[in-house]
Short mmCIF file of N, CA and C in Angstrom, two decimals:
data_model
loop_
_atom_site.label_atom_id
_atom_site.label_comp_id
_atom_site.label_asym_id
_atom_site.label_seq_id
_atom_site.Cartn_x
_atom_site.Cartn_y
_atom_site.Cartn_z
N MET A 6 69.79 106.70 106.72
CA MET A 6 69.64 107.73 105.71
C MET A 6 70.71 107.54 104.64
N SER A 7 70.36 107.73 103.40
CA SER A 7 71.32 107.61 102.32
C SER A 7 71.49 108.96 101.63
N LEU A 8 72.64 109.12 101.00
CA LEU A 8 72.95 110.33 100.26
C LEU A 8 73.00 109.99 98.78
N ARG A 9 72.50 110.89 97.96
CA ARG A 9 72.50 110.65 96.52
C ARG A 9 73.40 111.65 95.81
N SER A 10 74.14 111.15 94.83
CA SER A 10 74.92 112.00 93.94
C SER A 10 74.09 112.17 92.67
N VAL A 11 73.75 113.42 92.37
CA VAL A 11 72.84 113.69 91.25
C VAL A 11 73.56 114.54 90.21
N SER A 12 73.42 114.15 88.94
CA SER A 12 74.01 114.92 87.85
C SER A 12 73.29 116.26 87.75
N PRO A 13 74.03 117.37 87.81
CA PRO A 13 73.37 118.67 87.69
C PRO A 13 72.84 118.93 86.28
N THR A 14 73.36 118.20 85.31
CA THR A 14 72.93 118.38 83.93
C THR A 14 71.62 117.67 83.64
N THR A 15 71.52 116.41 84.06
CA THR A 15 70.35 115.60 83.70
C THR A 15 69.40 115.34 84.85
N GLY A 16 69.86 115.55 86.08
CA GLY A 16 69.04 115.20 87.24
C GLY A 16 69.08 113.72 87.57
N GLU A 17 69.84 112.96 86.80
CA GLU A 17 69.95 111.52 87.01
C GLU A 17 70.72 111.22 88.31
N VAL A 18 70.23 110.24 89.06
CA VAL A 18 70.94 109.80 90.26
C VAL A 18 72.11 108.93 89.80
N LEU A 19 73.32 109.39 90.09
CA LEU A 19 74.52 108.69 89.64
C LEU A 19 74.95 107.61 90.61
N GLU A 20 74.77 107.87 91.89
CA GLU A 20 75.22 106.93 92.93
C GLU A 20 74.46 107.24 94.21
N THR A 21 74.24 106.19 94.98
CA THR A 21 73.62 106.35 96.30
C THR A 21 74.59 105.80 97.33
N PHE A 22 74.80 106.56 98.40
CA PHE A 22 75.74 106.19 99.44
C PHE A 22 75.01 106.04 100.76
N GLU A 23 75.30 104.96 101.46
CA GLU A 23 74.71 104.74 102.78
C GLU A 23 75.53 105.50 103.83
N GLU A 24 74.86 105.94 104.86
CA GLU A 24 75.53 106.66 105.94
C GLU A 24 76.49 105.73 106.67
N THR A 25 77.63 106.24 107.05
CA THR A 25 78.62 105.47 107.79
C THR A 25 78.28 105.49 109.27
N THR A 26 78.31 104.32 109.89
CA THR A 26 78.04 104.25 111.33
C THR A 26 79.28 104.69 112.11
N ALA A 27 79.09 104.96 113.39
CA ALA A 27 80.20 105.37 114.24
C ALA A 27 81.27 104.28 114.30
N SER A 28 80.86 103.03 114.40
CA SER A 28 81.84 101.94 114.48
C SER A 28 82.59 101.77 113.15
N GLU A 29 81.90 101.95 112.02
CA GLU A 29 82.57 101.88 110.73
C GLU A 29 83.58 103.02 110.60
N LEU A 30 83.19 104.20 111.06
CA LEU A 30 84.08 105.34 110.99
C LEU A 30 85.33 105.11 111.83
N GLU A 31 85.18 104.55 113.01
CA GLU A 31 86.33 104.24 113.86
C GLU A 31 87.28 103.27 113.16
N ARG A 32 86.72 102.25 112.51
CA ARG A 32 87.53 101.27 111.78
C ARG A 32 88.28 101.94 110.62
N ILE A 33 87.59 102.81 109.89
CA ILE A 33 88.20 103.51 108.76
C ILE A 33 89.34 104.42 109.24
N LEU A 34 89.09 105.15 110.32
CA LEU A 34 90.12 106.05 110.85
C LEU A 34 91.33 105.29 111.38
N ALA A 35 91.09 104.15 112.00
CA ALA A 35 92.21 103.32 112.49
C ALA A 35 93.05 102.84 111.31
N GLY A 36 92.40 102.45 110.23
CA GLY A 36 93.14 102.02 109.04
C GLY A 36 93.94 103.16 108.43
N ALA A 37 93.37 104.36 108.43
CA ALA A 37 94.08 105.52 107.91
C ALA A 37 95.32 105.83 108.76
N GLN A 38 95.20 105.66 110.06
CA GLN A 38 96.34 105.89 110.95
C GLN A 38 97.47 104.90 110.67
N VAL A 39 97.12 103.63 110.48
CA VAL A 39 98.12 102.61 110.15
C VAL A 39 98.80 102.95 108.83
N ALA A 40 98.00 103.35 107.82
CA ALA A 40 98.57 103.70 106.52
C ALA A 40 99.50 104.90 106.63
N PHE A 41 99.10 105.89 107.42
CA PHE A 41 99.94 107.07 107.61
C PHE A 41 101.28 106.70 108.24
N LEU A 42 101.24 105.87 109.27
CA LEU A 42 102.49 105.48 109.94
C LEU A 42 103.42 104.74 108.98
N ASP A 43 102.84 103.89 108.10
CA ASP A 43 103.65 103.20 107.10
C ASP A 43 104.22 104.19 106.10
N TRP A 44 103.39 105.12 105.64
CA TRP A 44 103.79 106.10 104.63
C TRP A 44 104.95 106.97 105.13
N ARG A 45 104.86 107.44 106.35
CA ARG A 45 105.89 108.36 106.85
C ARG A 45 107.23 107.67 107.08
N ARG A 46 107.23 106.36 107.17
CA ARG A 46 108.48 105.61 107.35
C ARG A 46 109.20 105.36 106.01
N ARG A 47 108.49 105.53 104.93
CA ARG A 47 109.10 105.28 103.61
C ARG A 47 110.04 106.43 103.25
N PRO A 48 111.14 106.12 102.59
CA PRO A 48 112.06 107.19 102.17
C PRO A 48 111.37 108.15 101.20
N LEU A 49 111.81 109.40 101.22
CA LEU A 49 111.22 110.42 100.36
C LEU A 49 111.29 110.02 98.89
N THR A 50 112.37 109.40 98.47
CA THR A 50 112.49 108.99 97.06
C THR A 50 111.43 107.97 96.69
N GLU A 51 111.12 107.06 97.61
CA GLU A 51 110.09 106.05 97.34
C GLU A 51 108.71 106.70 97.29
N ARG A 52 108.44 107.62 98.21
CA ARG A 52 107.15 108.31 98.20
C ARG A 52 106.97 109.10 96.91
N GLY A 53 108.05 109.76 96.48
CA GLY A 53 107.99 110.52 95.24
C GLY A 53 107.70 109.63 94.05
N ALA A 54 108.35 108.48 94.00
CA ALA A 54 108.13 107.54 92.89
C ALA A 54 106.69 107.04 92.88
N LEU A 55 106.15 106.75 94.05
CA LEU A 55 104.76 106.29 94.13
C LEU A 55 103.78 107.37 93.68
N LEU A 56 104.03 108.61 94.07
CA LEU A 56 103.16 109.71 93.65
C LEU A 56 103.27 109.98 92.15
N ARG A 57 104.48 109.88 91.60
CA ARG A 57 104.63 110.05 90.15
C ARG A 57 103.87 108.96 89.40
N GLU A 58 103.92 107.73 89.90
CA GLU A 58 103.19 106.63 89.26
C GLU A 58 101.68 106.86 89.36
N ALA A 59 101.22 107.33 90.50
CA ALA A 59 99.79 107.64 90.65
C ALA A 59 99.37 108.72 89.65
N ALA A 60 100.20 109.75 89.49
CA ALA A 60 99.91 110.82 88.53
C ALA A 60 99.87 110.27 87.11
N ARG A 61 100.80 109.38 86.79
CA ARG A 61 100.83 108.78 85.45
C ARG A 61 99.55 108.01 85.18
N LEU A 62 99.11 107.22 86.15
CA LEU A 62 97.88 106.44 85.99
C LEU A 62 96.66 107.33 85.85
N LEU A 63 96.60 108.41 86.62
CA LEU A 63 95.48 109.35 86.51
C LEU A 63 95.46 110.01 85.14
N ARG A 64 96.63 110.42 84.64
CA ARG A 64 96.69 111.03 83.31
C ARG A 64 96.27 110.04 82.23
N ALA A 65 96.67 108.78 82.37
CA ALA A 65 96.33 107.76 81.38
C ALA A 65 94.82 107.53 81.30
N LYS A 66 94.12 107.75 82.39
CA LYS A 66 92.67 107.50 82.43
C LYS A 66 91.87 108.79 82.59
N GLN A 67 92.48 109.93 82.27
CA GLN A 67 91.79 111.19 82.50
C GLN A 67 90.47 111.29 81.74
N GLY A 68 90.39 110.66 80.59
CA GLY A 68 89.13 110.67 79.85
C GLY A 68 88.00 109.97 80.59
N ASP A 69 88.34 108.96 81.37
CA ASP A 69 87.33 108.25 82.16
C ASP A 69 86.83 109.10 83.32
N TYR A 70 87.70 109.98 83.84
CA TYR A 70 87.35 110.78 85.01
C TYR A 70 86.73 112.12 84.65
N ALA A 71 86.98 112.61 83.47
CA ALA A 71 86.53 113.96 83.09
C ALA A 71 85.22 113.91 82.32
N ARG A 72 84.26 113.19 82.85
CA ARG A 72 82.96 113.11 82.19
C ARG A 72 81.99 114.09 82.79
#
């Protein structure tokens, strides 16, 4: 089964997503756990700097996201 993202304005199908299998989900969750363990070991100053950079990049491309 697939899921569709539909524009409420035009009814146009913007994207179609395939359902994730149980094994794919397990792989994704295992990767998230590894990333979390790495993230929590980083000093607070480094995490803050990374989040500020992410915010800067999002602001720089806000026109692309706010459609």
